[in-house]
Amino acid sequence: MAEPIIVERTDAGVAWVTLNRPEARNALSKAVNLELARLARELSGDRTVRAVVLTGAGDKVFCAGADLKERKGVPAAESGPYIDAISGAIEAWARIAKPVVCAMNGSAYGGGLELALACDFRIGVVGAEVGLTEVRLGIMPGAGGTQRLPRLIGVAAAKEMILLGRRVSAERAASLGLMLAVVPPAELRAAVDGVLAELAACAPRSVALAKAAIERGSDVVLDEGLRIERQCYDVTLFSADRDEGLLAFAEKRPPRFTGR
Ligand code: COA
């Protein structure tokens, strides 16, 4: 049987993670969720990995959300471990301490979109759509959707998507700020590589610390957020990459960051 998740590491320090259940539209089974959580922790702590890309196999769907066939066989009272597994996976992805790009090779629904929302950048393809359609299934988003979507695109647009269970086009999602870009499917790889090249020109610790400041600071009052920002800033202040950045600027050359 094919591996449900494929991991490929490039020489440039990028880990490409592919959801590989195209026959089930890459739905998130409990086993896949447990493995996704484990992988997120492993990649987060792996010093050889500079950036992570999450994508899906197949050409129409990035991820159809929770595995509804698996869930159908589980009585509500016994579904706790399944729900914990999907929330645990998505939280683990949100906590990866390096930049994560979601290469959305197709549509994303429910938990599939919640997983994409836990990434830092989403790049979509023409013809795809996204939706938190859970209310149409008698449930509601339960893996971060009601919290992350309004923070990302605002309460009004999030209510439109969540309370009406609307599926919106990738282009509309981009206009709402949910996607960095929408490209023809054949150009997805190049678009992702473009973002990875931009990231490669930045100091890795600076990117990780700025990510942490944004994530930790977005749920606290401004004074506390500014304190968190200063804490993170001070780490960059005493880094070798800060010295290199200033030196390279003075010498009018591109910096050679080492991550120290
Ligand atoms: N969980 C489990 N299996 C799923 C699935 C899911 N979330 N989504 C799709 N599949 C399965 C289908 O049951 C089908 O299996 P089968 O071949 O054994 O019948 C197979 O994947 C292909 O699905 P199909 O609907 O025929 O493909 P499609 O390309 O025409 O449509 C979707 C794809 C994603 C638009 C459609 O499957 C869909 O709407 N899925 C549900 C998405 C959803 O509401 N998710 C929210 C979860 S909270």
PDB file of C-alpha atoms and ligand atoms in Angstrom:
ATOM      1  CA  MET A   1       0.000   0.000   0.000  1.00  0.00           C
ATOM      2  CA  ALA A   2       1.241   3.516  -0.794  1.00  0.00           C
ATOM      3  CA  GLU A   3       2.527   5.621   2.085  1.00  0.00           C
ATOM      4  CA  PRO A   4      -0.252   8.016   3.225  1.00  0.00           C
ATOM      5  CA  ILE A   5       2.307  10.795   3.772  1.00  0.00           C
ATOM      6  CA  ILE A   6       5.454  11.279   1.694  1.00  0.00           C
ATOM      7  CA  VAL A   7       8.377  13.350   2.997  1.00  0.00           C
ATOM      8  CA  GLU A   8      11.149  14.539   0.675  1.00  0.00           C
ATOM      9  CA  ARG A   9      14.067  16.670   1.799  1.00  0.00           C
ATOM     10  CA  THR A  10      15.950  18.881  -0.650  1.00  0.00           C
ATOM     11  CA  ASP A  11      19.624  19.865  -0.491  1.00  0.00           C
ATOM     12  CA  ALA A  12      18.441  23.425   0.156  1.00  0.00           C
ATOM     13  CA  GLY A  13      16.990  22.361   3.529  1.00  0.00           C
ATOM     14  CA  VAL A  14      13.339  22.236   2.492  1.00  0.00           C
ATOM     15  CA  ALA A  15      11.086  19.383   3.631  1.00  0.00           C
ATOM     16  CA  TRP A  16       8.249  18.685   1.199  1.00  0.00           C
ATOM     17  CA  VAL A  17       5.397  16.844   2.922  1.00  0.00           C
ATOM     18  CA  THR A  18       2.736  15.365   0.613  1.00  0.00           C
ATOM     19  CA  LEU A  19      -0.638  14.086   1.778  1.00  0.00           C
ATOM     20  CA  ASN A  20      -0.874  10.965  -0.331  1.00  0.00           C
ATOM     21  CA  ARG A  21      -4.365   9.498  -0.243  1.00  0.00           C
ATOM     22  CA  PRO A  22      -5.710  10.829  -3.563  1.00  0.00           C
ATOM     23  CA  GLU A  23      -8.306   8.041  -3.686  1.00  0.00           C
ATOM     24  CA  ALA A  24      -9.830   9.559  -0.512  1.00  0.00           C
ATOM     25  CA  ARG A  25      -9.082  13.135  -1.641  1.00  0.00           C
ATOM     26  CA  ASN A  26      -6.294  13.226   0.979  1.00  0.00           C
ATOM     27  CA  ALA A  27      -8.805  13.035   3.837  1.00  0.00           C
ATOM     28  CA  LEU A  28      -7.305  13.160   7.325  1.00  0.00           C
ATOM     29  CA  SER A  29      -7.709   9.769   8.983  1.00  0.00           C
ATOM     30  CA  LYS A  30      -6.676   9.296  12.607  1.00  0.00           C
ATOM     31  CA  ALA A  31      -3.478   7.521  11.518  1.00  0.00           C
ATOM     32  CA  VAL A  32      -2.602  10.368   9.130  1.00  0.00           C
ATOM     33  CA  ASN A  33      -3.244  12.952  11.846  1.00  0.00           C
ATOM     34  CA  LEU A  34      -1.031  11.175  14.365  1.00  0.00           C
ATOM     35  CA  GLU A  35       1.751  10.947  11.789  1.00  0.00           C
ATOM     36  CA  LEU A  36       1.283  14.610  10.769  1.00  0.00           C
ATOM     37  CA  ALA A  37       1.674  15.668  14.417  1.00  0.00           C
ATOM     38  CA  ARG A  38       4.795  13.537  14.841  1.00  0.00           C
ATOM     39  CA  LEU A  39       6.279  14.916  11.625  1.00  0.00           C
ATOM     40  CA  ALA A  40       5.558  18.518  12.619  1.00  0.00           C
ATOM     41  CA  ARG A  41       7.473  18.071  15.869  1.00  0.00           C
ATOM     42  CA  GLU A  42      10.340  16.295  14.109  1.00  0.00           C
ATOM     43  CA  LEU A  43      10.699  18.934  11.371  1.00  0.00           C
ATOM     44  CA  SER A  44      10.369  21.772  13.869  1.00  0.00           C
ATOM     45  CA  GLY A  45      13.358  20.471  15.828  1.00  0.00           C
ATOM     46  CA  ASP A  46      15.474  19.423  12.823  1.00  0.00           C
ATOM     47  CA  ARG A  47      18.247  21.998  12.394  1.00  0.00           C
ATOM     48  CA  THR A  48      18.873  20.885   8.811  1.00  0.00           C
ATOM     49  CA  VAL A  49      15.358  21.963   7.788  1.00  0.00           C
ATOM     50  CA  ARG A  50      14.969  25.662   6.933  1.00  0.00           C
ATOM     51  CA  ALA A  51      11.427  25.598   5.564  1.00  0.00           C
ATOM     52  CA  VAL A  52       8.541  23.165   5.191  1.00  0.00           C
ATOM     53  CA  VAL A  53       6.112  22.770   2.307  1.00  0.00           C
ATOM     54  CA  LEU A  54       2.807  20.938   2.720  1.00  0.00           C
ATOM     55  CA  THR A  55       0.973  19.771  -0.376  1.00  0.00           C
ATOM     56  CA  GLY A  56      -1.389  17.047  -1.572  1.00  0.00           C
ATOM     57  CA  ALA A  57      -1.311  14.314  -4.202  1.00  0.00           C
ATOM     58  CA  GLY A  58      -3.735  14.574  -7.103  1.00  0.00           C
ATOM     59  CA  ASP A  59      -4.794  17.476  -9.228  1.00  0.00           C
ATOM     60  CA  LYS A  60      -8.168  18.556  -7.838  1.00  0.00           C
ATOM     61  CA  VAL A  61      -8.138  18.392  -4.057  1.00  0.00           C
ATOM     62  CA  PHE A  62      -5.504  19.456  -1.534  1.00  0.00           C
ATOM     63  CA  CYS A  63      -7.429  17.926   1.364  1.00  0.00           C
ATOM     64  CA  ALA A  64     -11.108  17.026   1.830  1.00  0.00           C
ATOM     65  CA  GLY A  65     -10.884  17.396   5.615  1.00  0.00           C
ATOM     66  CA  ALA A  66     -11.596  14.841   8.299  1.00  0.00           C
ATOM     67  CA  ASP A  67     -12.016  11.282   7.037  1.00  0.00           C
ATOM     68  CA  LEU A  68     -15.801  11.160   7.010  1.00  0.00           C
ATOM     69  CA  LYS A  69     -15.960   7.442   6.230  1.00  0.00           C
ATOM     70  CA  GLU A  70     -13.813   6.637   9.257  1.00  0.00           C
ATOM     71  CA  ARG A  71     -15.879   8.988  11.446  1.00  0.00           C
ATOM     72  CA  LYS A  72     -19.166   7.460  10.319  1.00  0.00           C
ATOM     73  CA  GLY A  73     -18.219   4.198  12.027  1.00  0.00           C
ATOM     74  CA  VAL A  74     -17.431   5.866  15.343  1.00  0.00           C
ATOM     75  CA  PRO A  75     -20.189   6.612  17.899  1.00  0.00           C
ATOM     76  CA  ALA A  76     -20.131  10.235  19.134  1.00  0.00           C
ATOM     77  CA  ALA A  77     -19.174   9.142  22.635  1.00  0.00           C
ATOM     78  CA  GLU A  78     -16.071   7.377  21.292  1.00  0.00           C
ATOM     79  CA  SER A  79     -14.960  10.039  18.820  1.00  0.00           C
ATOM     80  CA  GLY A  80     -12.785  11.992  21.301  1.00  0.00           C
ATOM     81  CA  PRO A  81      -9.472  10.420  20.215  1.00  0.00           C
ATOM     82  CA  TYR A  82     -10.286  11.123  16.543  1.00  0.00           C
ATOM     83  CA  ILE A  83     -11.073  14.775  17.259  1.00  0.00           C
ATOM     84  CA  ASP A  84      -7.995  15.095  19.481  1.00  0.00           C
ATOM     85  CA  ALA A  85      -5.857  13.592  16.707  1.00  0.00           C
ATOM     86  CA  ILE A  86      -6.961  16.131  14.080  1.00  0.00           C
ATOM     87  CA  SER A  87      -6.731  19.121  16.457  1.00  0.00           C
ATOM     88  CA  GLY A  88      -3.377  17.844  17.730  1.00  0.00           C
ATOM     89  CA  ALA A  89      -2.027  17.574  14.180  1.00  0.00           C
ATOM     90  CA  ILE A  90      -3.187  21.046  13.213  1.00  0.00           C
ATOM     91  CA  GLU A  91      -1.857  22.628  16.436  1.00  0.00           C
ATOM     92  CA  ALA A  92       1.491  20.871  15.916  1.00  0.00           C
ATOM     93  CA  TRP A  93       1.681  22.325  12.388  1.00  0.00           C
ATOM     94  CA  ALA A  94       0.863  25.804  13.696  1.00  0.00           C
ATOM     95  CA  ARG A  95       3.772  25.498  16.142  1.00  0.00           C
ATOM     96  CA  ILE A  96       6.481  24.553  13.646  1.00  0.00           C
ATOM     97  CA  ALA A  97       9.304  26.955  14.476  1.00  0.00           C
ATOM     98  CA  LYS A  98      10.172  27.734  10.864  1.00  0.00           C
ATOM     99  CA  PRO A  99       8.282  28.986   7.830  1.00  0.00           C
ATOM    100  CA  VAL A 100       5.632  26.651   6.414  1.00  0.00           C
ATOM    101  CA  VAL A 101       4.207  27.082   2.921  1.00  0.00           C
ATOM    102  CA  CYS A 102       0.987  25.306   1.976  1.00  0.00           C
ATOM    103  CA  ALA A 103       1.105  24.464  -1.732  1.00  0.00           C
ATOM    104  CA  MET A 104      -2.619  23.986  -2.266  1.00  0.00           C
ATOM    105  CA  ASN A 105      -2.701  21.788  -5.352  1.00  0.00           C
ATOM    106  CA  GLY A 106      -6.510  21.855  -5.256  1.00  0.00           C
ATOM    107  CA  SER A 107      -9.530  22.512  -3.056  1.00  0.00           C
ATOM    108  CA  ALA A 108      -9.580  22.360   0.740  1.00  0.00           C
ATOM    109  CA  TYR A 109     -12.588  21.713   2.937  1.00  0.00           C
ATOM    110  CA  GLY A 110     -13.165  21.485   6.670  1.00  0.00           C
ATOM    111  CA  GLY A 111     -10.101  20.150   8.448  1.00  0.00           C
ATOM    112  CA  GLY A 112      -8.171  20.421   5.175  1.00  0.00           C
ATOM    113  CA  LEU A 113      -8.612  24.186   5.221  1.00  0.00           C
ATOM    114  CA  GLU A 114      -7.969  24.298   8.974  1.00  0.00           C
ATOM    115  CA  LEU A 115      -4.644  22.553   8.315  1.00  0.00           C
ATOM    116  CA  ALA A 116      -3.815  25.077   5.585  1.00  0.00           C
ATOM    117  CA  LEU A 117      -4.703  27.922   7.979  1.00  0.00           C
ATOM    118  CA  ALA A 118      -2.074  26.606  10.405  1.00  0.00           C
ATOM    119  CA  CYS A 119       0.616  27.239   7.749  1.00  0.00           C
ATOM    120  CA  ASP A 120       2.268  30.642   7.246  1.00  0.00           C
ATOM    121  CA  PHE A 121       1.617  31.017   3.517  1.00  0.00           C
ATOM    122  CA  ARG A 122      -0.979  29.461   1.253  1.00  0.00           C
ATOM    123  CA  ILE A 123      -0.574  29.388  -2.518  1.00  0.00           C
ATOM    124  CA  GLY A 124      -3.609  28.148  -4.408  1.00  0.00           C
ATOM    125  CA  VAL A 125      -4.422  27.086  -7.937  1.00  0.00           C
ATOM    126  CA  VAL A 126      -6.925  28.421 -10.453  1.00  0.00           C
ATOM    127  CA  GLY A 127     -10.126  26.355 -10.331  1.00  0.00           C
ATOM    128  CA  ALA A 128      -9.788  25.357  -6.668  1.00  0.00           C
ATOM    129  CA  GLU A 129     -12.143  26.388  -3.906  1.00  0.00           C
ATOM    130  CA  VAL A 130     -11.998  26.454  -0.127  1.00  0.00           C
ATOM    131  CA  GLY A 131     -14.640  26.125   2.551  1.00  0.00           C
ATOM    132  CA  LEU A 132     -15.336  25.425   6.189  1.00  0.00           C
ATOM    133  CA  THR A 133     -18.464  23.492   5.313  1.00  0.00           C
ATOM    134  CA  GLU A 134     -18.966  21.673   8.621  1.00  0.00           C
ATOM    135  CA  VAL A 135     -22.342  23.304   9.412  1.00  0.00           C
ATOM    136  CA  ARG A 136     -23.652  21.540   6.337  1.00  0.00           C
ATOM    137  CA  LEU A 137     -22.705  18.236   7.983  1.00  0.00           C
ATOM    138  CA  GLY A 138     -24.383  18.919  11.324  1.00  0.00           C
ATOM    139  CA  ILE A 139     -21.144  19.801  13.092  1.00  0.00           C
ATOM    140  CA  MET A 140     -18.955  22.929  13.143  1.00  0.00           C
ATOM    141  CA  PRO A 141     -15.257  23.626  12.606  1.00  0.00           C
ATOM    142  CA  GLY A 142     -13.443  22.063  15.555  1.00  0.00           C
ATOM    143  CA  ALA A 143      -9.751  22.199  14.702  1.00  0.00           C
ATOM    144  CA  GLY A 144      -9.057  25.910  14.881  1.00  0.00           C
ATOM    145  CA  GLY A 145     -11.263  27.145  12.035  1.00  0.00           C
ATOM    146  CA  THR A 146     -13.538  29.428  14.061  1.00  0.00           C
ATOM    147  CA  GLN A 147     -10.466  31.005  15.670  1.00  0.00           C
ATOM    148  CA  ARG A 148      -7.857  31.196  12.895  1.00  0.00           C
ATOM    149  CA  LEU A 149     -10.112  32.187   9.984  1.00  0.00           C
ATOM    150  CA  PRO A 150     -11.555  35.364  11.603  1.00  0.00           C
ATOM    151  CA  ARG A 151      -8.062  36.348  12.777  1.00  0.00           C
ATOM    152  CA  LEU A 152      -6.831  35.966   9.205  1.00  0.00           C
ATOM    153  CA  ILE A 153      -9.640  37.462   7.095  1.00  0.00           C
ATOM    154  CA  GLY A 154     -11.817  39.307   9.636  1.00  0.00           C
ATOM    155  CA  VAL A 155     -15.027  38.376  11.410  1.00  0.00           C
ATOM    156  CA  ALA A 156     -17.456  39.394   8.638  1.00  0.00           C
ATOM    157  CA  ALA A 157     -15.867  37.285   5.893  1.00  0.00           C
ATOM    158  CA  ALA A 158     -15.256  34.404   8.322  1.00  0.00           C
ATOM    159  CA  LYS A 159     -18.939  34.410   9.314  1.00  0.00           C
ATOM    160  CA  GLU A 160     -19.888  34.323   5.649  1.00  0.00           C
ATOM    161  CA  MET A 161     -17.732  31.254   5.111  1.00  0.00           C
ATOM    162  CA  ILE A 162     -18.403  29.435   8.399  1.00  0.00           C
ATOM    163  CA  LEU A 163     -22.066  30.193   9.218  1.00  0.00           C
ATOM    164  CA  LEU A 164     -23.204  29.750   5.622  1.00  0.00           C
ATOM    165  CA  GLY A 165     -20.792  26.875   4.931  1.00  0.00           C
ATOM    166  CA  ARG A 166     -19.927  28.595   1.642  1.00  0.00           C
ATOM    167  CA  ARG A 167     -17.232  27.268  -0.645  1.00  0.00           C
ATOM    168  CA  VAL A 168     -15.377  30.229  -2.167  1.00  0.00           C
ATOM    169  CA  SER A 169     -13.030  30.304  -5.152  1.00  0.00           C
ATOM    170  CA  ALA A 170      -9.267  30.449  -4.678  1.00  0.00           C
ATOM    171  CA  GLU A 171      -9.302  33.911  -6.282  1.00  0.00           C
ATOM    172  CA  ARG A 172     -11.885  35.182  -3.780  1.00  0.00           C
ATOM    173  CA  ALA A 173      -9.883  33.574  -0.961  1.00  0.00           C
ATOM    174  CA  ALA A 174      -6.804  35.444  -2.186  1.00  0.00           C
ATOM    175  CA  SER A 175      -8.720  38.724  -2.281  1.00  0.00           C
ATOM    176  CA  LEU A 176      -9.699  38.111   1.367  1.00  0.00           C
ATOM    177  CA  GLY A 177      -6.028  37.632   2.317  1.00  0.00           C
ATOM    178  CA  LEU A 178      -6.315  33.881   2.791  1.00  0.00           C
ATOM    179  CA  MET A 179      -3.882  33.118  -0.017  1.00  0.00           C
ATOM    180  CA  LEU A 180      -0.606  34.713  -0.970  1.00  0.00           C
ATOM    181  CA  ALA A 181      -1.211  33.944  -4.649  1.00  0.00           C
ATOM    182  CA  VAL A 182      -3.327  31.895  -7.029  1.00  0.00           C
ATOM    183  CA  VAL A 183      -1.566  30.422 -10.053  1.00  0.00           C
ATOM    184  CA  PRO A 184      -2.341  27.953 -12.848  1.00  0.00           C
ATOM    185  CA  PRO A 185      -1.703  24.391 -11.563  1.00  0.00           C
ATOM    186  CA  ALA A 186       1.349  23.964 -13.823  1.00  0.00           C
ATOM    187  CA  GLU A 187       2.950  26.992 -12.158  1.00  0.00           C
ATOM    188  CA  LEU A 188       2.382  25.967  -8.528  1.00  0.00           C
ATOM    189  CA  ARG A 189       5.832  24.453  -8.035  1.00  0.00           C
ATOM    190  CA  ALA A 190       7.552  27.534  -9.474  1.00  0.00           C
ATOM    191  CA  ALA A 191       5.448  29.841  -7.311  1.00  0.00           C
ATOM    192  CA  VAL A 192       6.369  27.889  -4.177  1.00  0.00           C
ATOM    193  CA  ASP A 193      10.043  27.806  -5.221  1.00  0.00           C
ATOM    194  CA  GLY A 194       9.877  31.597  -5.605  1.00  0.00           C
ATOM    195  CA  VAL A 195       8.723  32.018  -1.996  1.00  0.00           C
ATOM    196  CA  LEU A 196      11.347  29.501  -0.813  1.00  0.00           C
ATOM    197  CA  ALA A 197      14.041  31.515  -2.620  1.00  0.00           C
ATOM    198  CA  GLU A 198      12.863  34.686  -0.870  1.00  0.00           C
ATOM    199  CA  LEU A 199      12.963  32.872   2.468  1.00  0.00           C
ATOM    200  CA  ALA A 200      16.447  31.526   1.705  1.00  0.00           C
ATOM    201  CA  ALA A 201      17.688  35.111   1.390  1.00  0.00           C
ATOM    202  CA  CYS A 202      16.481  35.901   4.919  1.00  0.00           C
ATOM    203  CA  ALA A 203      18.197  35.046   8.193  1.00  0.00           C
ATOM    204  CA  PRO A 204      16.500  31.829   9.375  1.00  0.00           C
ATOM    205  CA  ARG A 205      16.462  32.736  13.049  1.00  0.00           C
ATOM    206  CA  SER A 206      15.046  36.169  12.262  1.00  0.00           C
ATOM    207  CA  VAL A 207      12.210  34.551  10.319  1.00  0.00           C
ATOM    208  CA  ALA A 208      11.530  32.022  13.104  1.00  0.00           C
ATOM    209  CA  LEU A 209      11.600  34.675  15.828  1.00  0.00           C
ATOM    210  CA  ALA A 210       9.398  37.072  13.848  1.00  0.00           C
ATOM    211  CA  LYS A 211       6.938  34.202  13.327  1.00  0.00           C
ATOM    212  CA  ALA A 212       6.955  33.493  17.069  1.00  0.00           C
ATOM    213  CA  ALA A 213       6.381  37.184  17.849  1.00  0.00           C
ATOM    214  CA  ILE A 214       3.399  37.317  15.490  1.00  0.00           C
ATOM    215  CA  GLU A 215       1.893  34.058  16.775  1.00  0.00           C
ATOM    216  CA  ARG A 216       2.444  34.741  20.484  1.00  0.00           C
ATOM    217  CA  GLY A 217       1.573  38.412  20.207  1.00  0.00           C
ATOM    218  CA  SER A 218      -1.684  38.184  18.289  1.00  0.00           C
ATOM    219  CA  ASP A 219      -3.750  37.054  21.285  1.00  0.00           C
ATOM    220  CA  VAL A 220      -2.548  39.482  23.932  1.00  0.00           C
ATOM    221  CA  VAL A 221      -2.974  43.186  24.661  1.00  0.00           C
ATOM    222  CA  LEU A 222      -0.646  45.509  22.744  1.00  0.00           C
ATOM    223  CA  ASP A 223       1.738  46.220  25.651  1.00  0.00           C
ATOM    224  CA  GLU A 224       2.248  42.501  26.204  1.00  0.00           C
ATOM    225  CA  GLY A 225       2.675  41.946  22.462  1.00  0.00           C
ATOM    226  CA  LEU A 226       5.329  44.663  22.331  1.00  0.00           C
ATOM    227  CA  ARG A 227       7.123  42.989  25.240  1.00  0.00           C
ATOM    228  CA  ILE A 228       7.094  39.666  23.356  1.00  0.00           C
ATOM    229  CA  GLU A 229       8.390  41.427  20.241  1.00  0.00           C
ATOM    230  CA  ARG A 230      11.257  42.984  22.201  1.00  0.00           C
ATOM    231  CA  GLN A 231      12.174  39.606  23.720  1.00  0.00           C
ATOM    232  CA  CYS A 232      12.387  38.071  20.250  1.00  0.00           C
ATOM    233  CA  TYR A 233      14.202  41.110  18.822  1.00  0.00           C
ATOM    234  CA  ASP A 234      16.853  40.905  21.529  1.00  0.00           C
ATOM    235  CA  VAL A 235      17.704  37.367  20.443  1.00  0.00           C
ATOM    236  CA  THR A 236      18.409  38.587  16.895  1.00  0.00           C
ATOM    237  CA  LEU A 237      20.424  41.511  18.311  1.00  0.00           C
ATOM    238  CA  PHE A 238      23.071  39.189  19.711  1.00  0.00           C
ATOM    239  CA  SER A 239      23.176  36.844  16.718  1.00  0.00           C
ATOM    240  CA  ALA A 240      26.069  36.326  14.298  1.00  0.00           C
ATOM    241  CA  ASP A 241      23.597  36.847  11.458  1.00  0.00           C
ATOM    242  CA  ARG A 242      22.912  40.380  12.653  1.00  0.00           C
ATOM    243  CA  ASP A 243      26.645  41.188  12.384  1.00  0.00           C
ATOM    244  CA  GLU A 244      26.775  39.542   8.966  1.00  0.00           C
ATOM    245  CA  GLY A 245      23.696  41.480   7.792  1.00  0.00           C
ATOM    246  CA  LEU A 246      25.252  44.817   8.757  1.00  0.00           C
ATOM    247  CA  LEU A 247      28.645  43.881   7.305  1.00  0.00           C
ATOM    248  CA  ALA A 248      27.136  42.700   4.018  1.00  0.00           C
ATOM    249  CA  PHE A 249      25.162  45.944   3.758  1.00  0.00           C
ATOM    250  CA  ALA A 250      28.333  47.986   4.285  1.00  0.00           C
ATOM    251  CA  GLU A 251      30.247  45.867   1.765  1.00  0.00           C
ATOM    252  CA  LYS A 252      27.367  46.079  -0.749  1.00  0.00           C
ATOM    253  CA  ARG A 253      27.058  42.288  -1.131  1.00  0.00           C
ATOM    254  CA  PRO A 254      24.356  39.735  -0.349  1.00  0.00           C
ATOM    255  CA  PRO A 255      24.599  38.420   3.234  1.00  0.00           C
ATOM    256  CA  ARG A 256      25.657  34.822   3.942  1.00  0.00           C
ATOM    257  CA  PHE A 257      23.491  33.854   6.881  1.00  0.00           C
ATOM    258  CA  THR A 258      24.381  30.809   8.967  1.00  0.00           C
ATOM    259  CA  GLY A 259      21.438  30.697  11.364  1.00  0.00           C
ATOM    260  CA  ARG A 260      23.617  31.535  14.364  1.00  0.00           C
TER     261      ARG A 260
HETATM  262  N1  COA B   1     -13.444  11.623   3.924  1.00  0.00           N
HETATM  263  C1  COA B   1     -13.382  10.381   3.414  1.00  0.00           C
HETATM  264  N2  COA B   1     -13.475  10.122   2.099  1.00  0.00           N
HETATM  265  C2  COA B   1     -13.648  11.179   1.277  1.00  0.00           C
HETATM  266  C3  COA B   1     -13.734  12.496   1.736  1.00  0.00           C
HETATM  267  C4  COA B   1     -13.631  12.701   3.143  1.00  0.00           C
HETATM  268  N3  COA B   1     -13.659  13.936   3.676  1.00  0.00           N
HETATM  269  N4  COA B   1     -13.929  13.316   0.667  1.00  0.00           N
HETATM  270  C5  COA B   1     -13.959  12.520  -0.416  1.00  0.00           C
HETATM  271  N5  COA B   1     -13.802  11.234  -0.044  1.00  0.00           N
HETATM  272  C6  COA B   1     -13.819  10.053  -0.894  1.00  0.00           C
HETATM  273  C7  COA B   1     -15.190   9.844  -1.511  1.00  0.00           C
HETATM  274  O1  COA B   1     -16.055   9.215  -0.596  1.00  0.00           O
HETATM  275  C8  COA B   1     -14.848   9.002  -2.704  1.00  0.00           C
HETATM  276  O2  COA B   1     -14.654   7.671  -2.314  1.00  0.00           O
HETATM  277  P1  COA B   1     -15.268   6.438  -3.165  1.00  0.00           P
HETATM  278  O3  COA B   1     -14.466   6.474  -4.449  1.00  0.00           O
HETATM  279  O4  COA B   1     -14.975   5.252  -2.332  1.00  0.00           O
HETATM  280  O5  COA B   1     -16.706   6.738  -3.374  1.00  0.00           O
HETATM  281  C9  COA B   1     -13.493   9.554  -3.136  1.00  0.00           C
HETATM  282  O6  COA B   1     -12.966  10.237  -2.016  1.00  0.00           O
HETATM  283  C10 COA B   1     -13.630  10.549  -4.253  1.00  0.00           C
HETATM  284  O7  COA B   1     -14.606  11.503  -3.869  1.00  0.00           O
HETATM  285  P2  COA B   1     -15.577  12.192  -4.939  1.00  0.00           P
HETATM  286  O8  COA B   1     -16.591  12.972  -4.191  1.00  0.00           O
HETATM  287  O9  COA B   1     -16.050  11.181  -5.909  1.00  0.00           O
HETATM  288  O10 COA B   1     -14.488  13.129  -5.671  1.00  0.00           O
HETATM  289  P3  COA B   1     -14.692  14.537  -6.363  1.00  0.00           P
HETATM  290  O11 COA B   1     -13.355  14.873  -6.897  1.00  0.00           O
HETATM  291  O12 COA B   1     -15.853  14.508  -7.297  1.00  0.00           O
HETATM  292  O13 COA B   1     -15.076  15.562  -5.183  1.00  0.00           O
HETATM  293  C11 COA B   1     -14.810  16.647  -3.053  1.00  0.00           C
HETATM  294  C12 COA B   1     -14.140  15.856  -4.195  1.00  0.00           C
HETATM  295  C13 COA B   1     -13.719  16.880  -2.023  1.00  0.00           C
HETATM  296  C14 COA B   1     -15.352  17.982  -3.577  1.00  0.00           C
HETATM  297  C15 COA B   1     -15.969  15.814  -2.457  1.00  0.00           C
HETATM  298  O14 COA B   1     -15.520  14.493  -2.236  1.00  0.00           O
HETATM  299  C16 COA B   1     -16.466  16.349  -1.138  1.00  0.00           C
HETATM  300  O15 COA B   1     -17.246  17.292  -1.127  1.00  0.00           O
HETATM  301  N6  COA B   1     -16.012  15.750  -0.011  1.00  0.00           N
HETATM  302  C17 COA B   1     -16.417  16.157   1.336  1.00  0.00           C
HETATM  303  C18 COA B   1     -15.664  17.396   1.729  1.00  0.00           C
HETATM  304  C19 COA B   1     -16.175  17.941   3.064  1.00  0.00           C
HETATM  305  O16 COA B   1     -17.327  18.327   3.198  1.00  0.00           O
HETATM  306  N7  COA B   1     -15.286  18.000   4.029  1.00  0.00           N
HETATM  307  C20 COA B   1     -15.606  18.558   5.312  1.00  0.00           C
HETATM  308  C21 COA B   1     -15.208  17.609   6.364  1.00  0.00           C
HETATM  309  S1  COA B   1     -15.678  18.278   7.934  1.00  0.00           S
END
